[in-house]
mmCIF file of C-alpha atoms and ligand atoms in Angstrom:
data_model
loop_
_atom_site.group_PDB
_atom_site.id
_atom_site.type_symbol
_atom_site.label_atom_id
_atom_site.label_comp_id
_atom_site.label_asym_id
_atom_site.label_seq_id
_atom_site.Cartn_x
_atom_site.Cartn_y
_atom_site.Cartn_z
ATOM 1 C CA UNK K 11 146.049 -0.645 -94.892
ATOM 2 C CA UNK K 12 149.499 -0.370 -96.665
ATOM 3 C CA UNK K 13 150.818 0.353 -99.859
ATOM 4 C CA UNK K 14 151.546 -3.656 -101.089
ATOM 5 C CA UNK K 15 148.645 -5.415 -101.960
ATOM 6 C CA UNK K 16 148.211 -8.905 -103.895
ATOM 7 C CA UNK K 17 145.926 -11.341 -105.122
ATOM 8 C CA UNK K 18 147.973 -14.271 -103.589
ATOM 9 C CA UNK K 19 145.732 -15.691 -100.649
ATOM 10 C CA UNK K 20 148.165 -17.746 -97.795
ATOM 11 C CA UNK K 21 145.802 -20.995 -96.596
ATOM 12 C CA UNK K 22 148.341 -21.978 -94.780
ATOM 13 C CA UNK K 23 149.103 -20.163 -91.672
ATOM 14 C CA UNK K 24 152.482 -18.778 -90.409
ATOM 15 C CA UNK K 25 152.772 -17.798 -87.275
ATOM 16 C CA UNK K 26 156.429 -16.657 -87.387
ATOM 17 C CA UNK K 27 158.474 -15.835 -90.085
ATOM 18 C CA UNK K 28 162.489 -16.015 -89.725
ATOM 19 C CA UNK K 29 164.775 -13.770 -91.600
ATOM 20 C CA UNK K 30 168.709 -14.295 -92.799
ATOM 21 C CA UNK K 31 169.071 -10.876 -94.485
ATOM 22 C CA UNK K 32 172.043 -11.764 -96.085
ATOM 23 C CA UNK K 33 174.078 -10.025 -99.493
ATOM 24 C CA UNK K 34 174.393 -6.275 -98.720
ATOM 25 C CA UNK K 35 177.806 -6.754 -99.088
ATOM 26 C CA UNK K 36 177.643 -8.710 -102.502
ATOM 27 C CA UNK K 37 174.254 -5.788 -103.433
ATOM 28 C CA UNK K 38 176.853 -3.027 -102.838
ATOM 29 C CA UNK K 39 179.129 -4.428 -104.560
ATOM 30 C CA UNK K 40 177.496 -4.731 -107.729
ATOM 31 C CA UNK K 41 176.500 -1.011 -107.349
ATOM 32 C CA UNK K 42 179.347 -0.068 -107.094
ATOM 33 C CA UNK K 43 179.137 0.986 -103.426
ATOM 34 C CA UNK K 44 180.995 0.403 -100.366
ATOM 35 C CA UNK K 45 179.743 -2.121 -98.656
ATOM 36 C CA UNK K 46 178.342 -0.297 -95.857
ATOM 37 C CA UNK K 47 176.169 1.341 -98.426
ATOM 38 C CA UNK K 48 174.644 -2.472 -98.731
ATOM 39 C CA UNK K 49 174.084 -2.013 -95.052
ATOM 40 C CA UNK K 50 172.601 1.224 -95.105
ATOM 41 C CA UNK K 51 169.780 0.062 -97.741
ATOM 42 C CA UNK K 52 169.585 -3.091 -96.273
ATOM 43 C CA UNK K 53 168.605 -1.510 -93.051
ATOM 44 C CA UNK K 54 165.570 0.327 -94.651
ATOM 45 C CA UNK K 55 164.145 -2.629 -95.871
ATOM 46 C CA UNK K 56 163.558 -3.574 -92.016
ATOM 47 C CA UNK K 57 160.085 -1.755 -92.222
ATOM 48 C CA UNK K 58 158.892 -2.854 -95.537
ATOM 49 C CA UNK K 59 159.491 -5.889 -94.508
ATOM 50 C CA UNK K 60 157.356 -5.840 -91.480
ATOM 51 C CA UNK K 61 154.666 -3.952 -93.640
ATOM 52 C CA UNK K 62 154.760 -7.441 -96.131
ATOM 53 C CA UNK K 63 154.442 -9.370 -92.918
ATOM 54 C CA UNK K 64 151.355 -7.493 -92.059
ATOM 55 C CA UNK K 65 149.455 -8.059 -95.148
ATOM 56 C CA UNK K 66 149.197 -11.669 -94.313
ATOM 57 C CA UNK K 67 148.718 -11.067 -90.593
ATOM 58 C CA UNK K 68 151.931 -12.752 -89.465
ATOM 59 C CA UNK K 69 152.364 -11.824 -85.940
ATOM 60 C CA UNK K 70 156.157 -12.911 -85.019
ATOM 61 C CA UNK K 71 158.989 -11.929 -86.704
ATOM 62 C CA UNK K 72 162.894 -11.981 -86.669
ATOM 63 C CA UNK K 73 165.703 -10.915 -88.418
ATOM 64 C CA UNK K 74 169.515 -11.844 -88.028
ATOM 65 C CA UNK K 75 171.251 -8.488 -87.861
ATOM 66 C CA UNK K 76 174.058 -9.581 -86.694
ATOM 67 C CA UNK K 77 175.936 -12.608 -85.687
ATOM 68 C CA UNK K 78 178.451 -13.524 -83.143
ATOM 69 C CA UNK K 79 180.845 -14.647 -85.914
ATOM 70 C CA UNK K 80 180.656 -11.346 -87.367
ATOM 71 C CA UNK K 81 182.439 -9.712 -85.072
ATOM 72 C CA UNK K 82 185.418 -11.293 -87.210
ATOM 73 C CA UNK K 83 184.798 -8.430 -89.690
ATOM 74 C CA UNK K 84 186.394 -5.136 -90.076
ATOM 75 C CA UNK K 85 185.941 -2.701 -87.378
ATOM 76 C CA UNK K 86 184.658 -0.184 -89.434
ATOM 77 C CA UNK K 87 181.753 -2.247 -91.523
ATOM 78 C CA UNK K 88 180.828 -3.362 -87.996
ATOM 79 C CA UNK K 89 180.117 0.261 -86.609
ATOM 80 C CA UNK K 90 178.596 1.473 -89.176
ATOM 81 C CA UNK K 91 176.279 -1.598 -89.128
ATOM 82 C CA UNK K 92 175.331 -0.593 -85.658
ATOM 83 C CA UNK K 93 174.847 2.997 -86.512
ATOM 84 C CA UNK K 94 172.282 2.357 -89.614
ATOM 85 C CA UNK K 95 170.360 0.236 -86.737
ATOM 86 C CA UNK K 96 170.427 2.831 -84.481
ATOM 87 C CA UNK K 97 168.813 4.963 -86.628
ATOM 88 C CA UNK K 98 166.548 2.336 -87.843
ATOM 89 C CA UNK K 99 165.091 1.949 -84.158
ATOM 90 C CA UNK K 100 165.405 5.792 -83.904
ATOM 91 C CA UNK K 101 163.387 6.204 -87.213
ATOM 92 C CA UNK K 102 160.593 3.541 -86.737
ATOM 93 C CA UNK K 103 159.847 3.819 -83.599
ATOM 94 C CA UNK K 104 156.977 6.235 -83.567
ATOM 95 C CA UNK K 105 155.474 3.361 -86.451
ATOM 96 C CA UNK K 106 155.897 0.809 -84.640
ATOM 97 C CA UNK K 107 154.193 1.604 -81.579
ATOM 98 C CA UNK K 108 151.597 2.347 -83.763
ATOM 99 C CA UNK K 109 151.394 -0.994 -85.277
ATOM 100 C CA UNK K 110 151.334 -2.284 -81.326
ATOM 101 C CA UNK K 111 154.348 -4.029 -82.223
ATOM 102 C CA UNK K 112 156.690 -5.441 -79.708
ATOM 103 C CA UNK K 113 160.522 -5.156 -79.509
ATOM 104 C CA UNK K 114 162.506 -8.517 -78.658
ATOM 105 C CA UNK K 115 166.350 -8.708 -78.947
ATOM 106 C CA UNK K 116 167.644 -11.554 -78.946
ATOM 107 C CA UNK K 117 171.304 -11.759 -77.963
ATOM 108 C CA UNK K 118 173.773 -10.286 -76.120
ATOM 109 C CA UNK K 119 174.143 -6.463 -76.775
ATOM 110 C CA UNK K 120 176.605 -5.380 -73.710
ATOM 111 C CA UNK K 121 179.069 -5.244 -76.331
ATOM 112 C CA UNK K 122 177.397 -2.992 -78.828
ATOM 113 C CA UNK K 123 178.666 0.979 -78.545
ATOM 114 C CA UNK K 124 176.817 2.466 -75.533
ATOM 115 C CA UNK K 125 174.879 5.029 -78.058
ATOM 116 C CA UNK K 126 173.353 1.882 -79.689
ATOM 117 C CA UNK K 127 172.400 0.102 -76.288
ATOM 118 C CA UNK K 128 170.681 3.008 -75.517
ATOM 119 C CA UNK K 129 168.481 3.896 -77.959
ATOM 120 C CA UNK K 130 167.416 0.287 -78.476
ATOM 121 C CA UNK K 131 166.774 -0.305 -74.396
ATOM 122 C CA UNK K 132 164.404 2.725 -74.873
ATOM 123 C CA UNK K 133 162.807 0.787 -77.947
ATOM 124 C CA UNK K 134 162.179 -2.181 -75.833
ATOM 125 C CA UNK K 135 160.939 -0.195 -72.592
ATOM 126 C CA UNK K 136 158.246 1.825 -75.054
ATOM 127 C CA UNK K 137 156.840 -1.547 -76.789
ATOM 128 C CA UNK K 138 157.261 -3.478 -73.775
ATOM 129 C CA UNK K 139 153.388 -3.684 -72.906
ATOM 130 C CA UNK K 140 152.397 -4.338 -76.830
ATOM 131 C CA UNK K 141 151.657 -7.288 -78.464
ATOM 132 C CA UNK K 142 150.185 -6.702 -81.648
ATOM 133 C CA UNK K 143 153.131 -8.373 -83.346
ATOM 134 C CA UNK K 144 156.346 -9.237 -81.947
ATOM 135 C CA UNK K 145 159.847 -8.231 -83.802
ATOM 136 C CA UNK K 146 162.724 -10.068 -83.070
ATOM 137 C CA UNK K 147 166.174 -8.602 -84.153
ATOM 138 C CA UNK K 148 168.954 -11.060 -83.579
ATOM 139 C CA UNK K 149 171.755 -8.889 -82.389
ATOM 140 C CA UNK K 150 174.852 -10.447 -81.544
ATOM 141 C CA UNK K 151 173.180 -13.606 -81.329
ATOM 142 C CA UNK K 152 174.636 -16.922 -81.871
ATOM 143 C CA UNK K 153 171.898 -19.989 -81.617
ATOM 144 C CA UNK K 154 174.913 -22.042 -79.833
ATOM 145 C CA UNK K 155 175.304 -19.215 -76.994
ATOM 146 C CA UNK K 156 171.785 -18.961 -76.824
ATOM 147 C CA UNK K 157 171.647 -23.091 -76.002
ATOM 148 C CA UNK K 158 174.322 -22.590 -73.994
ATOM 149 C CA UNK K 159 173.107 -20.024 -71.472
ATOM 150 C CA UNK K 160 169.589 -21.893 -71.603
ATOM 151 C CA UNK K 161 171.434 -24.919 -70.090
ATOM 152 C CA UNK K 162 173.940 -23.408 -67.894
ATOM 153 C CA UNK K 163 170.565 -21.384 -66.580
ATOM 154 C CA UNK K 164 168.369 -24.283 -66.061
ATOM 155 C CA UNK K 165 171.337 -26.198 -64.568
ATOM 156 C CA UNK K 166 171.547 -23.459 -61.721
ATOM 157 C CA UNK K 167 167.986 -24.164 -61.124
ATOM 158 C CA UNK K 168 168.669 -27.907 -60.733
ATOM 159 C CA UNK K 169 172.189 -27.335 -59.193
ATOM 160 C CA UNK K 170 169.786 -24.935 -56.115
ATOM 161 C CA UNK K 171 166.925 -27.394 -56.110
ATOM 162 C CA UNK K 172 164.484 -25.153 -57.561
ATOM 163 C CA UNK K 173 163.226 -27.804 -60.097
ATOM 164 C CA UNK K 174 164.199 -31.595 -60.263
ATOM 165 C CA UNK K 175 166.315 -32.974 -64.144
ATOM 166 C CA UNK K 176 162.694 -34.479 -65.073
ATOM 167 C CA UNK K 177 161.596 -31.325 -65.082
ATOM 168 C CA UNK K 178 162.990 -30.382 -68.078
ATOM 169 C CA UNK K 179 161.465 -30.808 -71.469
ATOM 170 C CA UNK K 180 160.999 -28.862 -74.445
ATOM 171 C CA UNK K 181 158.567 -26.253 -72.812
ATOM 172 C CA UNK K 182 161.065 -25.285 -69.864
ATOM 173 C CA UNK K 183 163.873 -25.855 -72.052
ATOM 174 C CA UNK K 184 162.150 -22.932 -74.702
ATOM 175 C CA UNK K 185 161.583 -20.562 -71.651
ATOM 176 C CA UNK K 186 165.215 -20.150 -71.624
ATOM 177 C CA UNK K 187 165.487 -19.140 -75.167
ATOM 178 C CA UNK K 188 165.844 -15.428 -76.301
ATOM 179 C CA UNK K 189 162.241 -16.129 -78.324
ATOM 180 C CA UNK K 190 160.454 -17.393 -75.299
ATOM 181 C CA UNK K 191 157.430 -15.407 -75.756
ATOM 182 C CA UNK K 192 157.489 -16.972 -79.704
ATOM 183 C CA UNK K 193 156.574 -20.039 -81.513
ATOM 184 C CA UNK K 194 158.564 -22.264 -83.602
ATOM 185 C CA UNK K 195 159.691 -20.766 -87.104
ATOM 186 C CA UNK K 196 157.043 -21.615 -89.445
ATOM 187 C CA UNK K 197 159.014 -20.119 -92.581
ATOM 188 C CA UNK K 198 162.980 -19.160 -92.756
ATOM 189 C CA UNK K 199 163.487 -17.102 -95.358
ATOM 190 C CA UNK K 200 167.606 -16.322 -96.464
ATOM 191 C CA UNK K 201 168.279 -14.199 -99.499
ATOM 192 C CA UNK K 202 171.187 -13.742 -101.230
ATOM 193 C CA UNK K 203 171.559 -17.747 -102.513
ATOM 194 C CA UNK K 204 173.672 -19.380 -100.011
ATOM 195 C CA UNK K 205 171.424 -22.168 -98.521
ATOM 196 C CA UNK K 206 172.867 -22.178 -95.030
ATOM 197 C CA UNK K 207 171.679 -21.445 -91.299
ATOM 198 C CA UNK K 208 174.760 -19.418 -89.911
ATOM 199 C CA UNK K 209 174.054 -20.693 -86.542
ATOM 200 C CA UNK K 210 170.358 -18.817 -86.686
ATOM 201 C CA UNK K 211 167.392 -19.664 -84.324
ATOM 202 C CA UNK K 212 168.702 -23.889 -84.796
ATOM 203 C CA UNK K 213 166.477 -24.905 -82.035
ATOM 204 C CA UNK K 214 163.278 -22.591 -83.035
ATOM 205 C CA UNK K 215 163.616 -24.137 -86.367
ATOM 206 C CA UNK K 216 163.483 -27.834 -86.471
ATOM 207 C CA UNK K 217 160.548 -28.091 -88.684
ATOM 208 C CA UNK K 218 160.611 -24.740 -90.252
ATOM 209 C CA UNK K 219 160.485 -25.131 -94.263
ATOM 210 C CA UNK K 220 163.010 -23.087 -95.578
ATOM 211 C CA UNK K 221 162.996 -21.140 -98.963
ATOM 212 C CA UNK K 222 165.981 -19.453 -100.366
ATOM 213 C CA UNK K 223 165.953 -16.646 -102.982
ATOM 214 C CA UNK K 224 168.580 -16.006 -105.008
ATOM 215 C CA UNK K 225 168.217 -11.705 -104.300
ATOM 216 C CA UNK K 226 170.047 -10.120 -102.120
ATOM 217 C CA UNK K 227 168.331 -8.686 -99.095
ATOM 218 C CA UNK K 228 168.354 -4.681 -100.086
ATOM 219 C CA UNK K 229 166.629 -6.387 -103.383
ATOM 220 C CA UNK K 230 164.068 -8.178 -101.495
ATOM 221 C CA UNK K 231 160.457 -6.542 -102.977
ATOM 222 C CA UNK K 232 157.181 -7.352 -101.908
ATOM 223 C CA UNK K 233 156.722 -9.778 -105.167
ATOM 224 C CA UNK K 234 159.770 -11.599 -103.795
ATOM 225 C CA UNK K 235 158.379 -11.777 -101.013
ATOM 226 C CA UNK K 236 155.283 -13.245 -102.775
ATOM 227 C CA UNK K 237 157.222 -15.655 -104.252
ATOM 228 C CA UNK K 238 158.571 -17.461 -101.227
ATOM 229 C CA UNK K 239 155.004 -17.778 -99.903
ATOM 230 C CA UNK K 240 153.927 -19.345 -102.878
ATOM 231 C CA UNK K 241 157.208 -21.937 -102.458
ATOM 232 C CA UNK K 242 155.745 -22.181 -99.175
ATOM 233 C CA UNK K 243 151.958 -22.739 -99.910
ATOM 234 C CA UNK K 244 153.214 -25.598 -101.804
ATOM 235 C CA UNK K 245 154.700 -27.262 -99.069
ATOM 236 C CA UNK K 246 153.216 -30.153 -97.360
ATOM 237 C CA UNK K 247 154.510 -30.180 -93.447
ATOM 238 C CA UNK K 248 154.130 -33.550 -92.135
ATOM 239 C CA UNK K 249 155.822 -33.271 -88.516
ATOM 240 C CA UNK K 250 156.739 -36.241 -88.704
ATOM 241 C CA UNK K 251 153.509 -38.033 -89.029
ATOM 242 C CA UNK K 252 152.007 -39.525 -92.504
ATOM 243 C CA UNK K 253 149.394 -37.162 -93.308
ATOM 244 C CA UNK K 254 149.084 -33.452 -95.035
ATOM 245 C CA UNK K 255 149.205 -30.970 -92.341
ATOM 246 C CA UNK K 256 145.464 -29.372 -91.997
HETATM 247 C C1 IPE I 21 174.219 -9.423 -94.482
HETATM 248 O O1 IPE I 21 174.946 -9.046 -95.592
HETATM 249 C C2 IPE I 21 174.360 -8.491 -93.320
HETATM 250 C C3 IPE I 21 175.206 -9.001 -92.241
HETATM 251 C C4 IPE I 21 175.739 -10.164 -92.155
HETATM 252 C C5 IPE I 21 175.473 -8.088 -91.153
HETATM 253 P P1 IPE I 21 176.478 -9.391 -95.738
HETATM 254 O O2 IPE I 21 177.267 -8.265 -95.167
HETATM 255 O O3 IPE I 21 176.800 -10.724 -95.163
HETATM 256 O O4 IPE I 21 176.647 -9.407 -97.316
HETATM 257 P P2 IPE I 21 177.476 -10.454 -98.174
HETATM 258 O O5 IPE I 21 177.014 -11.823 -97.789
HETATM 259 O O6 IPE I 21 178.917 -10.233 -97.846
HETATM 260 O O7 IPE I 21 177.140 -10.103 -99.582
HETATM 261 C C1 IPE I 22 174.566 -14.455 -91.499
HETATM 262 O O1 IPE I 22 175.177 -13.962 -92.616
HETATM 263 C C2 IPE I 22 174.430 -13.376 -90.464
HETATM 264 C C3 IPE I 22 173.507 -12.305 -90.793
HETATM 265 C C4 IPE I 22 172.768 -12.196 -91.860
HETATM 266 C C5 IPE I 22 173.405 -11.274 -89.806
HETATM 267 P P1 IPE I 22 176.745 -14.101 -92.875
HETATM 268 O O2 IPE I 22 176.986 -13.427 -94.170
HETATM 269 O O3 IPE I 22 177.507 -13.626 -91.702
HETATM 270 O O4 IPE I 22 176.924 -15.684 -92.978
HETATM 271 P P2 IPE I 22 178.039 -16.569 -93.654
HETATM 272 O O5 IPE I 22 179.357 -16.151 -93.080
HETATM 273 O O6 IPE I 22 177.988 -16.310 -95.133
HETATM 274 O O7 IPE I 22 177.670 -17.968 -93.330
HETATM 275 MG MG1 MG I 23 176.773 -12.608 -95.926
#
């Protein structure tokens, strides 16, 4: 049990829930704070997050931390980014393992400071064998790199004759993604207002509904939360075919 309860009931099921936890800059801002303060709250909100997830038993997660395009911000903002994530991973560690709750990182971290690296390879070594949930931090991730490696990967298999080009489809295609052990995105949820992917999970998301609320993410409360389910619940997912999904 947690601390957020509801009477909302979910009928429709969500396997894995995608987060763009955008606006710390624009939060801080309004506070008055630097914007690495944004960061800093923002960060917290990791956990409560996961704790929302829980309630409705949504087993895979992830959360865009950080882009590859964001690398075109001030040196500063950027290392303090990494340093309230370091001591997210440092701080929740212990409660995740509880939960049984798997690290994933998608994206390339080699260029992250080596203090960072380190404390999140432990993270991933300790939760390696769970798989209560899954959480997926997009770090340094970039859904066109991510394509790109997948193909440049599966084209060294073809290029060594370790699999012939019908070989690949969709299912060998999405072993080459950073979410390979995850389903589609059933729900992408951005805050903050804009009403854009950023180059986030592109492939994982083709039929992912997508709700947008207008708070920014360190302002992103369980009844927020609530509220994008409900937008959600009152979707009707076709796949492409005529009738209401099940
Ligand atoms: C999201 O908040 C966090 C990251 C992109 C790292 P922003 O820092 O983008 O905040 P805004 O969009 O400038 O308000
Ligand atoms: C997307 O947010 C990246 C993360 C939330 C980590 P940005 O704030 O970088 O996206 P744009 O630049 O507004 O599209
Ligand atoms: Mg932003």
């Amino acid at each position: 049990m947690n601390e957020f309860k509801t009477n909302f009931t979910l009928t429709k099921k969500i396997d894995h829930i995608a987060f763009i936890m955008d606006g710390n800059g624009r939060w801080a801002k309004a506070h008055n704070r630097p914007r690495t303060y944004g960061h800093k709250v923002g960060c917290d909100r990791l956990i409560d997050v996961f704790e929302y997830c829980k309630v409705f038993h949504i087993k895979y997660m992830s959360f865009y931390a950080f882009s590859t395009e964001n690398w075109k911000r001030p040196k500063s903002e950027i290392s303090q980014l990494f340093k309230y994530l370091e001591i997210f991973f440092k701080k929740e560690i212990d409660h995740l393992m509880r939960d049984g709750v798997k690290i994933i990182i998608s994206g390339d971290i080699s260029p992250l400071p080596s203090k960072t690296q380190k404390t999140i390879k432990e993270a991933l070594v300790k939760t390696h064998a769970n798989d209560k949930y899954f959480f997926n931090i997009c770090l340094n991730y970039g859904s066109r790199d991510e394509i790109i490696k997948a193909t440049k990967e599966i084209s060294a298999l073809v290029k060594d004759n370790r699999i012939s080009i019908d070989e690949i489809d969709n299912q060998l295609f999405n072993k080459h993604l950073y979410t390979s052990e995850m389903p589609d995105v059933d729900l992408l949820i951005r805050t903050s207002g804009e009403e854009r992917l950023s180059n986030f999970l592109l492939y994982q998301s083709a039929y992912a509904e997508f709700v947008f609320p207008k708070v920014h993410w360190p302002d992103f409360t369980f009844d927020v939360f609530i509220s994008c389910l409900q937008e959600f619940e009152g979707r009707n997912r076709r796949f492409g075919g005529i009738k209401n999904e099940k």
